[in-house]
Every structure is written in structure tokens, then in C-alpha cells.
Short mmCIF file of C-alpha atoms and ligand atoms in Angstrom, two decimals:
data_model
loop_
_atom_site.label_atom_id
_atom_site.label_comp_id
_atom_site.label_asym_id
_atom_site.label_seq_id
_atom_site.Cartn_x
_atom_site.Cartn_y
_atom_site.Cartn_z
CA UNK A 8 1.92 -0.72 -41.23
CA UNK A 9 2.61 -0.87 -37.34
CA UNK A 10 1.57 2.37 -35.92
CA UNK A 11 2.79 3.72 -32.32
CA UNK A 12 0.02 4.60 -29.77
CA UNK A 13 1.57 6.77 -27.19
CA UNK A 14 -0.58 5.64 -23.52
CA UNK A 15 1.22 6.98 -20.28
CA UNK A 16 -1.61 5.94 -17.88
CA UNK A 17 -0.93 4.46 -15.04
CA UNK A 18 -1.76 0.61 -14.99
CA UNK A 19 -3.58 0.53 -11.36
CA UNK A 20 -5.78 4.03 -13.17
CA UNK A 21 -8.97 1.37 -12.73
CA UNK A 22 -8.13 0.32 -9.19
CA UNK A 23 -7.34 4.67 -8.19
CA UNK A 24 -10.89 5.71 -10.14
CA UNK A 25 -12.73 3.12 -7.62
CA UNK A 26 -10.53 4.24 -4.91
CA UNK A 27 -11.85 7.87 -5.50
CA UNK A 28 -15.25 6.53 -5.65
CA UNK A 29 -14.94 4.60 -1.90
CA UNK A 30 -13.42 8.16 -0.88
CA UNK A 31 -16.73 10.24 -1.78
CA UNK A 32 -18.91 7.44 -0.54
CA UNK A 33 -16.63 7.93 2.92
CA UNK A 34 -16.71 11.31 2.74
CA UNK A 35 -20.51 11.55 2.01
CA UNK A 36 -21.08 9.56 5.50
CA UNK A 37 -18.88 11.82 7.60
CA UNK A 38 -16.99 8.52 8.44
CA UNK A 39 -13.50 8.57 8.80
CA UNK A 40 -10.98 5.57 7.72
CA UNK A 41 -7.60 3.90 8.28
CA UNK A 42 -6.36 1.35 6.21
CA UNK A 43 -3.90 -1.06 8.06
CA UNK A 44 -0.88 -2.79 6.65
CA UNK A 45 1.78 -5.07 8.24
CA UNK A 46 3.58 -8.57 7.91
CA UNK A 47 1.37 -11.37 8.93
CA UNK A 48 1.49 -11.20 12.75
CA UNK A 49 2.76 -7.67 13.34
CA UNK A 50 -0.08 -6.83 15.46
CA UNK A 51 -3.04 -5.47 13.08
CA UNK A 52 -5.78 -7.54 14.94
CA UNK A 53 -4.27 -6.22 18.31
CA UNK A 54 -4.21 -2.34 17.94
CA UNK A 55 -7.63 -2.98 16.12
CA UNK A 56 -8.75 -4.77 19.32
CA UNK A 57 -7.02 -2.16 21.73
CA UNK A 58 -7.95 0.79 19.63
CA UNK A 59 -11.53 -0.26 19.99
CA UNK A 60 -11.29 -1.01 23.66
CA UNK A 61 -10.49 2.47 24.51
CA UNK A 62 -12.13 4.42 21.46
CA UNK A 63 -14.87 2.22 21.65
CA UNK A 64 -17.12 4.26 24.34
CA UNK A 65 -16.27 7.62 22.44
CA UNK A 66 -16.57 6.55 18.71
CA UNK A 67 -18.72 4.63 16.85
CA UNK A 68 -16.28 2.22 15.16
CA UNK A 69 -16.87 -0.25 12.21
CA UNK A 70 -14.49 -2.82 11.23
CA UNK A 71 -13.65 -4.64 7.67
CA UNK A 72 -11.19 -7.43 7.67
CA UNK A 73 -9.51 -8.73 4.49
CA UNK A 74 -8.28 -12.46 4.83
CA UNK A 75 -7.08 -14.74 2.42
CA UNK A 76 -9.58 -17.25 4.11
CA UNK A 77 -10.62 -17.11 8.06
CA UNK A 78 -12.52 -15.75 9.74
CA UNK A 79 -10.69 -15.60 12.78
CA UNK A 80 -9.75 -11.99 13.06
CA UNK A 81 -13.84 -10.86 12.11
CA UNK A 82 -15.09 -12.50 14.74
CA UNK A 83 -12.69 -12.09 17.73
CA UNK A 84 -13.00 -7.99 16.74
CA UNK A 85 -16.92 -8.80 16.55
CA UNK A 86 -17.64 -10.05 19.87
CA UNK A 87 -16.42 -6.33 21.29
CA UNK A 88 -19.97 -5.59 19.96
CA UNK A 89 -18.40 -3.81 16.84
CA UNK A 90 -20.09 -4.25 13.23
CA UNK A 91 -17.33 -6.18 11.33
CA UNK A 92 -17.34 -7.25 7.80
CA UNK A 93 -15.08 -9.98 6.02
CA UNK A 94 -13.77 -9.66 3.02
CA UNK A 95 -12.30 -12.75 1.53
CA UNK A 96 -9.79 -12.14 -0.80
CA UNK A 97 -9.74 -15.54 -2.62
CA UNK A 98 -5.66 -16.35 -1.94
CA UNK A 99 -5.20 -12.34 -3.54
CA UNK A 100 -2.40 -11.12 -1.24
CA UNK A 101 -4.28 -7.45 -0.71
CA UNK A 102 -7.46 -5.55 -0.98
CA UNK A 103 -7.94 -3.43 -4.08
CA UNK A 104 -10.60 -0.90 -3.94
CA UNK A 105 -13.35 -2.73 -5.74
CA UNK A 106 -13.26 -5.51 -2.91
CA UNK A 107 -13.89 -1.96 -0.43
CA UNK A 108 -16.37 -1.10 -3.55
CA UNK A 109 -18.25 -4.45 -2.47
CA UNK A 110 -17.51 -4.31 1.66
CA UNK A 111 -19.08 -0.92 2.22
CA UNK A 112 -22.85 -1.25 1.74
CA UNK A 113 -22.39 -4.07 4.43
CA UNK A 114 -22.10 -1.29 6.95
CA UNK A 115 -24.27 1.56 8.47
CA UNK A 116 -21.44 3.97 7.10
CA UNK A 117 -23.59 7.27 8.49
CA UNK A 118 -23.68 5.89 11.99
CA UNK A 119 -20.11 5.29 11.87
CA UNK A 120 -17.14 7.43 13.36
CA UNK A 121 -14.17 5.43 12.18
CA UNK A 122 -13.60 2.86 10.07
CA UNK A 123 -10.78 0.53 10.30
CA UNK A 124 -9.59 -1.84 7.81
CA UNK A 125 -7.02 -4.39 7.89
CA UNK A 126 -5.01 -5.13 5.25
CA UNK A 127 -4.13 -9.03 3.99
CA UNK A 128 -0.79 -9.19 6.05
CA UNK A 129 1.96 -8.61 3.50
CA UNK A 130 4.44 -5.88 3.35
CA UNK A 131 4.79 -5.58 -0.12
CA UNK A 132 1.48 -5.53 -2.03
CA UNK A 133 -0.80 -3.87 -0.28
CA UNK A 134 1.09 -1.02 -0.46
CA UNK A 135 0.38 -0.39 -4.33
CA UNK A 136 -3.45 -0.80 -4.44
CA UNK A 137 -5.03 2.56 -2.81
CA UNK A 138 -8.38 1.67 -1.30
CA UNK A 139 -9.97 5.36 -1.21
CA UNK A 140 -9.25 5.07 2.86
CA UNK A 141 -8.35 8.65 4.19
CA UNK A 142 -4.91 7.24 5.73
CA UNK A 143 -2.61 4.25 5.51
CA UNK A 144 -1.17 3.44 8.48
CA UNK A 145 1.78 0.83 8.54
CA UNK A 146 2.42 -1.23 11.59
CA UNK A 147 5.54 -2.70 11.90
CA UNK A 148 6.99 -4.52 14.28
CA UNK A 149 10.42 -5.53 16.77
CA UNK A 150 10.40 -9.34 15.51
CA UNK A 151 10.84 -8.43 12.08
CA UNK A 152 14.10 -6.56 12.46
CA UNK A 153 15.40 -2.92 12.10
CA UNK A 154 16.20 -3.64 8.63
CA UNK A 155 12.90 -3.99 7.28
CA UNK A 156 12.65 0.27 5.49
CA UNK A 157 15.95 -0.78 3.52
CA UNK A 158 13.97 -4.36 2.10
CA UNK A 159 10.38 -2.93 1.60
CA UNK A 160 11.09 0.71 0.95
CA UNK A 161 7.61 0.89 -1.38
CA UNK A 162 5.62 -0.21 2.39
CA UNK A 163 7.41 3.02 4.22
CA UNK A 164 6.99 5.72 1.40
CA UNK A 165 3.35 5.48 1.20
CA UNK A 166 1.78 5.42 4.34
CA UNK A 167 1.13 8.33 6.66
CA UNK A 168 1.63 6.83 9.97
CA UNK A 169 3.76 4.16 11.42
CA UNK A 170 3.60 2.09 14.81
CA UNK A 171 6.09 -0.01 15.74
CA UNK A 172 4.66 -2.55 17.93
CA UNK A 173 5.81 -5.23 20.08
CA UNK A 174 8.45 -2.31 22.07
CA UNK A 175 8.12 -4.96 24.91
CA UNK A 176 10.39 -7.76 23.60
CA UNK A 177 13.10 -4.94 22.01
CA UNK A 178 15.96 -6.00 24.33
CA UNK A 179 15.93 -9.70 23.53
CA UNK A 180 15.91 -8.52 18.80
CA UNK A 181 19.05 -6.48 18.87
CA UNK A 182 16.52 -3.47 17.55
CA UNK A 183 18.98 -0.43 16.24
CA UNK A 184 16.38 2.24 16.95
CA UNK A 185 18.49 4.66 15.26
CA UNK A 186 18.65 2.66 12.12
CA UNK A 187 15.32 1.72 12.15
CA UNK A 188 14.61 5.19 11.98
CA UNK A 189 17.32 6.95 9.43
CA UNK A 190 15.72 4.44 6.99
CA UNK A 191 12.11 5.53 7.30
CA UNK A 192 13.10 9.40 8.04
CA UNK A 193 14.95 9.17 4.84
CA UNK A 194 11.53 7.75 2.47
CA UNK A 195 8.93 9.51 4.32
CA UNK A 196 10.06 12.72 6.55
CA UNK A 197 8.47 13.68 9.20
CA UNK A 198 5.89 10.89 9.26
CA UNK A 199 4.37 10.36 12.54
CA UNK A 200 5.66 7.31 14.52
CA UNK A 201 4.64 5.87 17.62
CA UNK A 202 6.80 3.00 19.07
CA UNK A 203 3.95 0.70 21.29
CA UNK A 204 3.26 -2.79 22.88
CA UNK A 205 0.06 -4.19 22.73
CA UNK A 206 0.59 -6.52 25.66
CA UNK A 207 2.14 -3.88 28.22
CA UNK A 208 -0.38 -0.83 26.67
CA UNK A 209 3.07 1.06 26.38
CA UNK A 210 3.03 4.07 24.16
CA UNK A 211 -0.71 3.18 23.23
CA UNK A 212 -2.07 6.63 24.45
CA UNK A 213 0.08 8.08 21.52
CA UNK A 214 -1.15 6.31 19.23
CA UNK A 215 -4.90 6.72 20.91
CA UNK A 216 -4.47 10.52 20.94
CA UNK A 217 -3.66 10.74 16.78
CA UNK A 218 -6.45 8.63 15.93
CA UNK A 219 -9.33 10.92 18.27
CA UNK A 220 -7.57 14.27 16.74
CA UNK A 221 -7.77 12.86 12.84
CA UNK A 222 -11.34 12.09 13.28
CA UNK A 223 -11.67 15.39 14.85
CA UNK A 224 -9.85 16.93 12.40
CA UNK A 225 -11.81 14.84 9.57
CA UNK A 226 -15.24 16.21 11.24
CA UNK A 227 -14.14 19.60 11.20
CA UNK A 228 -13.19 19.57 7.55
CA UNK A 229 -10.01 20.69 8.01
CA UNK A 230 -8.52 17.40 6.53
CA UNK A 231 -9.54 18.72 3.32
CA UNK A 232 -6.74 17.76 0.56
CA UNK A 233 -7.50 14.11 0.03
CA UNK A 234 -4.57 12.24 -2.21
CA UNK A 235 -5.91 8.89 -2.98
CA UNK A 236 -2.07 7.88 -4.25
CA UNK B 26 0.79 -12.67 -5.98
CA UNK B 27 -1.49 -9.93 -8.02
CA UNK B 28 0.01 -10.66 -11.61
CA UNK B 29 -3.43 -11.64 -12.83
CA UNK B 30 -5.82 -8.74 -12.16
CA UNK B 31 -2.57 -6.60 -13.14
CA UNK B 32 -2.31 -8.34 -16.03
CA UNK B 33 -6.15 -7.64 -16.96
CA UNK B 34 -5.60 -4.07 -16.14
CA UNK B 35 -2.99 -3.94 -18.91
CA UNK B 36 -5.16 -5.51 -21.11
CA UNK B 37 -8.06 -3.15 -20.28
CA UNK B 38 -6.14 0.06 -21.07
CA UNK B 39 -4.48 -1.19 -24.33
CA UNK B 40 -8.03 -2.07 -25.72
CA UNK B 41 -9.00 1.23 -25.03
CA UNK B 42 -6.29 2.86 -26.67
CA UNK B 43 -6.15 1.03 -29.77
CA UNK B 44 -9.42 2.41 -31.43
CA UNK B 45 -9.73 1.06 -35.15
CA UNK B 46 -6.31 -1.24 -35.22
CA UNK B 47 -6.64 -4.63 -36.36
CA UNK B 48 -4.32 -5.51 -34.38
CA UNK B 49 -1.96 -4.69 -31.08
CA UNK B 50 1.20 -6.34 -31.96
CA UNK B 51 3.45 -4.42 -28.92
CA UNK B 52 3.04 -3.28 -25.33
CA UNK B 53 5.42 -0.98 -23.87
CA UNK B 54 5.34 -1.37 -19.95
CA UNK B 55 7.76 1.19 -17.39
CA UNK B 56 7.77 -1.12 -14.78
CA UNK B 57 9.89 0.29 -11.50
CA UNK B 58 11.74 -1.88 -9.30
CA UNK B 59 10.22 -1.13 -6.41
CA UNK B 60 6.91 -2.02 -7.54
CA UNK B 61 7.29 -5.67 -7.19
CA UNK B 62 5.84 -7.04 -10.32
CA UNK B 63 7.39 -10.45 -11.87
CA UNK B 64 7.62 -9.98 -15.81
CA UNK B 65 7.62 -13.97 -16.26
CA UNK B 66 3.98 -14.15 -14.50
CA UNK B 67 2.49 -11.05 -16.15
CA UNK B 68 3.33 -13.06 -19.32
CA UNK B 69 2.25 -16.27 -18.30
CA UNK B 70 -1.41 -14.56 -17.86
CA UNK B 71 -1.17 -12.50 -21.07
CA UNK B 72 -0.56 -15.42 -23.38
CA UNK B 73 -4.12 -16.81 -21.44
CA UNK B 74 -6.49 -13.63 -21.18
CA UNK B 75 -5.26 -11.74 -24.45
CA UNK B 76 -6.36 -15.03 -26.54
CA UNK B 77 -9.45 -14.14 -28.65
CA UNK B 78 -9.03 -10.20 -28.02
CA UNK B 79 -7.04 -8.17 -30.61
CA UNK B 80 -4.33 -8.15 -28.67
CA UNK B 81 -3.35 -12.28 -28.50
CA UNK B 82 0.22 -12.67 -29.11
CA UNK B 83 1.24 -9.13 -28.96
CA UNK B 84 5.01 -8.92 -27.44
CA UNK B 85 4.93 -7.27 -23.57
CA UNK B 86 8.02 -5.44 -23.37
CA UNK B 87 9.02 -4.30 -19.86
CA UNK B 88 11.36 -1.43 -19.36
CA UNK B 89 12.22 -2.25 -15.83
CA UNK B 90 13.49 1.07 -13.67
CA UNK B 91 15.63 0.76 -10.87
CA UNK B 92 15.32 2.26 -7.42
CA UNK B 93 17.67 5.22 -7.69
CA UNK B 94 18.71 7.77 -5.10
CA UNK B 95 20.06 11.56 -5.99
CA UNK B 96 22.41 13.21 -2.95
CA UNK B 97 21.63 16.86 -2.25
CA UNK B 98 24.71 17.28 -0.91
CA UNK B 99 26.93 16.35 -3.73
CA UNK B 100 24.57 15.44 -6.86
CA UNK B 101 25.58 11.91 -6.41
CA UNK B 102 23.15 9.67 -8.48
CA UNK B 103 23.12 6.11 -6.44
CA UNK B 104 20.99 2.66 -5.60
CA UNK B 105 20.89 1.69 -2.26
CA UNK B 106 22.94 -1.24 -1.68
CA UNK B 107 19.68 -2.80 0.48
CA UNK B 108 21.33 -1.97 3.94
CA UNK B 109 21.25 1.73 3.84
CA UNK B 110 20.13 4.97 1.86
CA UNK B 111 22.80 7.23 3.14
CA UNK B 112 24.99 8.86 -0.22
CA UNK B 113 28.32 6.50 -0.59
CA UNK B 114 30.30 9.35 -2.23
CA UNK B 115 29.47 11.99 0.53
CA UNK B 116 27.99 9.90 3.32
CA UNK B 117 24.65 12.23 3.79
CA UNK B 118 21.42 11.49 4.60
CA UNK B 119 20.13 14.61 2.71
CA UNK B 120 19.03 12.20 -0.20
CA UNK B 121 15.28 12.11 -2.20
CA UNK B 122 14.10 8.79 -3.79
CA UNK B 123 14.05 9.50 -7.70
CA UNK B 124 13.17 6.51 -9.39
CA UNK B 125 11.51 3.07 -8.80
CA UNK B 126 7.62 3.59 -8.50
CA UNK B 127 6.88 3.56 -12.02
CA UNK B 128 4.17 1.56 -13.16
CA UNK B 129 2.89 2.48 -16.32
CA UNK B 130 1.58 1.49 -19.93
CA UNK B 131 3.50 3.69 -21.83
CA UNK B 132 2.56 2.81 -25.17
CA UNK B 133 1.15 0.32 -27.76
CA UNK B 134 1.86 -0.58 -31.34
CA UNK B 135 -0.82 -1.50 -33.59
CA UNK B 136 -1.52 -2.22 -36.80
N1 GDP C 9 4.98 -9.65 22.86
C1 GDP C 9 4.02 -9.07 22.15
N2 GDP C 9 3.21 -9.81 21.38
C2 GDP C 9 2.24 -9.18 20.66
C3 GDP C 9 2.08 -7.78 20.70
N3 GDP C 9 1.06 -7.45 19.88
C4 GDP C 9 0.60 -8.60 19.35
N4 GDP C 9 1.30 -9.66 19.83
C5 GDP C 9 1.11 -11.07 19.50
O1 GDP C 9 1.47 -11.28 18.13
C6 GDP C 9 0.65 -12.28 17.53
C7 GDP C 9 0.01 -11.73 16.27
O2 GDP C 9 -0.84 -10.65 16.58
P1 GDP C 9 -2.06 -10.21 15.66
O3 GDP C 9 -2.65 -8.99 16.26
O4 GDP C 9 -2.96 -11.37 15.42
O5 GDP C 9 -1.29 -9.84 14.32
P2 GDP C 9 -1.84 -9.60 12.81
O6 GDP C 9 -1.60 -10.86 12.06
O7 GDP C 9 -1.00 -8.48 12.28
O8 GDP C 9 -3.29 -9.23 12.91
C8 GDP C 9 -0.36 -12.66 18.60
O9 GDP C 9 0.07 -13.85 19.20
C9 GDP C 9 -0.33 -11.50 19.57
O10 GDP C 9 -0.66 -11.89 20.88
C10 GDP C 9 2.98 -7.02 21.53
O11 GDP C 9 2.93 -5.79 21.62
N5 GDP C 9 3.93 -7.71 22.22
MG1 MG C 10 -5.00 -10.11 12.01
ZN1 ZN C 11 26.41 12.80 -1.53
#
């Protein structure tokens, strides 16, 4: 006789326990972390390079890359003398948190300030595996249009920051600003956005500013409520 | 593409839940649109990793949920047409993002 088994669990439950786990482990060090998603060639390795250029004397900063296969990005952000770790993903278009689970112990976590990791560039899978990183940060950019909220809505509800990058080449895309924006104020209110270029530095101090006052923040334990989803 | 490790997931959590059955003969998935999962591959790695486990040639049946809008303004119900979230009966932008995100195992039948 067939028998019904009521479940409800959520199927990524394995992937959000491990996530909570790389969140205490964090937490434990006192080291802060962003997790960074975008489209291949948005401009993850270059706000990871800038960011570290003028954090870099301030914070100690430690950097894991996930790459379907090179190691290009690792060692470009390694010769700014910062400890960088590869993760290769094996063609797996994301990081899940037992990947993090295995990156970690390759770092010094206690003598680090600020971890930042960045994502496999994809704008749709990423955004579903939590990684136990204290906040997702999306970076999008001019090139890929001001439709891109209304395509890859999942991307824009669950992150808590956004950069749009690339500000310096916005007269030649026919960027609608305004668009752009209605489409991400309408998943994800109030999130904090900071249109920059990483080749003119424009609007970089912004972004520069909310990184120093979350680690602050995070060091004061006043960035207490931790959702791992 | 991540159809395979979700694909073990599923398996994972319907093992788990089926305590003494002989056999898992269903799987009930709630699968939102937004979550960007293709039903064809999750099957084509079922029929592969289930084989030997209790749960080979049980049926996967998705429930698929669409991305659906509700209008604060007038109660409207709505999908977005892919260009824009703004309500098409009323025109606001006061609008909340119901539906889409599900991703669950909802239930199994075993026997
Ligand atoms: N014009 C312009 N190009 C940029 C900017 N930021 C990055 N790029 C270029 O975009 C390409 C991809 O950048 P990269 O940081 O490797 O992107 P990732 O794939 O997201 O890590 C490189 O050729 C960069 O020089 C920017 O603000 N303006
Ligand atoms: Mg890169
Ligand atoms: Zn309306």
C-alpha cells in the first residue's frame, strides 16, 4: 500500500546547515566576509583589486577565488601581497558552502579583517547557494544593459549591496538609470547602491566607505542578526 | 549547470524521510520559476544516482510555481511580463514579489 510522507524541507537544507557552519567558523575569527557575484566580466577581479589597493594598508584582507579552471584572477590579486586561495569548481557554475567548508583552513582566518570571495561569474546560480558569508554583494555592470533586474530577478532579491560598475562607458549603452533602478527598488528596497568605474576610481570612495563601516560595524557586534538565506 | 549535486540533495532528503519503506515510488518537488532548475536534467541524473538505492525508478513530479506579483494598490495578482514589475491594472510600483523562490521536497510516497 503506497503511503504519503509529508517532507517540506528545503532541498539546498544541506548546502544552508554548512553555510551556518562557515558563518560560526567566521564569526569565531572576528573576520568579516563579502561574497561577490556578477556576469563573467562585470568587474569582480577589479573592485577586489581596487578594494585592496586602498583597504589594503588599513585591513588585513584575505582573498578566495572560485573559477571554473584558471588561475588567473588568484594570482593577479596575489601579487598585491594578499593571501589568496583558489577554489576550483570543476566546470560547477558557483560555490556552494562545502567548497568555502574546504577553502577556509587555507587561510590565517584570526589574522584576517575581511574576507572577500568571488563568485564563479554567473548571474543566475550563485545566487541560490548561501556560502555562510556575512553579505552578498552583486556587481553589475553598464555593458550588460538596464534590463538585467527584470531577466535575473532571483540575482537582485538576495543580495545586500549592489555596485554598478563600468559608470565610465554609460553614454555610449543607452543606460536608463531610472529603469535600472525601479526594477531593483521594486525586489530589494532600500538596498544600498553605489554606481562606480574601476578605471576612472569614480564613485569608488562610496563603495570604500560601506565596506570600512561593515567591518566596523561587524567588530563592534552590532551586526548581530545573521540570516544565512 | 548544478542539476547534479541538486539532484543528490533530493535524493539525500527522501532517504531520510522514508524510514522502514521498501520502497519510494513518488517525489513531490515545489519547484519556483525563479529558481532556475531544468526538470529534464534533474531527471536525467535521478534515473543514474537513484539506481541501487530504494528510491530507483521512483516518478519526480515537479510542481513548477511561477513568479507572481500582488499590487498593494489595487490587489491585482500579476507576472511580470520580463520588461517591468510595475501593476498593469493600476500602473503602481507599490508591488511585493509573492511567489517564485520555492524550492522544496514537499513530499514522498512510499511503500
Ligand atoms: N571601461 C571599464 N572597464 C572595466 C571597468 N572595470 C573593469 N573593466 C574591464 O572589464 C574586464 C573584466 O574585468 P574583471 O575585473 O576581470 O571582471 P570579472 O570577470 O567580473 O572578474 C577587464 O578587461 C577590465 O579591465 C570599468 O569600470 N570600466
Ligand atoms: Mg574575475
Ligand atoms: Zn495595481
Amino acid at each position: 500500500m503506497a503511503k504519503k510522507v509529508t517532507v517540506v524541507e528545503e532541498i539546498l537544507s544541506e548546502n544552508d546547515r554548512a553555510a551556518l557552519t562557515n558563518r560560526a567558523q567566521l564569526n569565531d575569527a572576528g573576520l568579516f566576509g563579502l561574497n561577490l557575484m556578477a556576469s563573467p566580466g562585470a568587474g569582480k577581479t577589479s573592485v577586489i583589486m581596487a578594494t585592496i589597493q586602498a583597504l589594503g594598508d588599513k585591513l588585513r584582507i584575505g582573498y578566495i577565488d572560485g573559477d571554473l579552471a584558471s588561475s588567473i584572477d588568484v594570482d593577479k590579486v596575489a601579487e598585491l601581497g594578499v593571501p589568496a586561495v583558489q577554489i576550483n569548481t570543476g566546470g560547477l557554475c558557483h560555490l556552494d558552502a562545502f567548497m568555502m567548508q574546504g577553502a577556509l583552513p587555507q587561510l590565517s582566518l584570526s589574522e584576517l579583517d575581511l574576507l572577500v570571495v568571488e563568485n564563479v561569474g554567473n548571474l543566475v546560480c550563485p545566487s541560490g547557494f548561501r556560502l555562510g558569508i556575512h553579505r552578498n554583494v552583486l556587481i553589475a555592470s553598464v555593458p550588460e544593459g538596464d534590463d538585467k533586474p527584470y531577466k535575473y530577478p532571483a540575482m537582485y532579491l538576495g543580495v545586500d549591496v549592489m555596485l554598478l560598475n563600468k559608470m565610465d562607458v554609460i553614454e555610449a549603452f543607452d543606460f536608463d538609470m531610472e529603469y535600472f533602478k525601479r526594477g531593483v527598488e521594486i525586489l530589494n528596497p532600500g538596498l544600498a547602491f553605489f554606481p562606480v568605474s574601476c578605471k576612472t576610481g569614480e564613485g569608488l570612495d562610496n563603495w570604500l566607505a560601506w565596506v570600512r563601516s561593515e567591518v566596523a560595524a561587524f567588530k563592534e557586534g552590532i551586526v548581530a542578526v545573521y540570516e544565512p538565506r | 549547470m548544478h542539476e547534479l549535486p541538486i539532484t543528490q540533495n533530493i535524493l539525500q532528503i527522501a532517504l531520510r524521510h522514508a524510514g522502514d519503506a521498501k520502497r519510494i515510488t513518488r517525489i513531490n518537488l515545489v519547484i519556483g520559476d525563479l529558481s532556475a532548475v531544468i526538470g529534464d536534467s534533474v531527471q536525467f541524473y535521478w534515473d543514474i544516482i537513484s539506481k541501487g538505492t530504494i528510491a530507483e525508478g521512483a516518478t519526480l513530479h515537479f510542481e513548477r510555481i511561477r513568479a507572481c506579483f500582488h499590487c498593494n494598490d489595487c490587489e491585482n495578482a500579476f507576472e511580470p511580463d520580463g520588461r517591468k514589475f510595475e501593476c498593469p491594472q493600476c500602473g503602481s510600483d507599490q508591488v511585493n514579489l509573492v511567489s517564485g523562490r520555492e524550492f522544496q521536497l514537499e513530499s514522498i510516497e512510499v511503500e
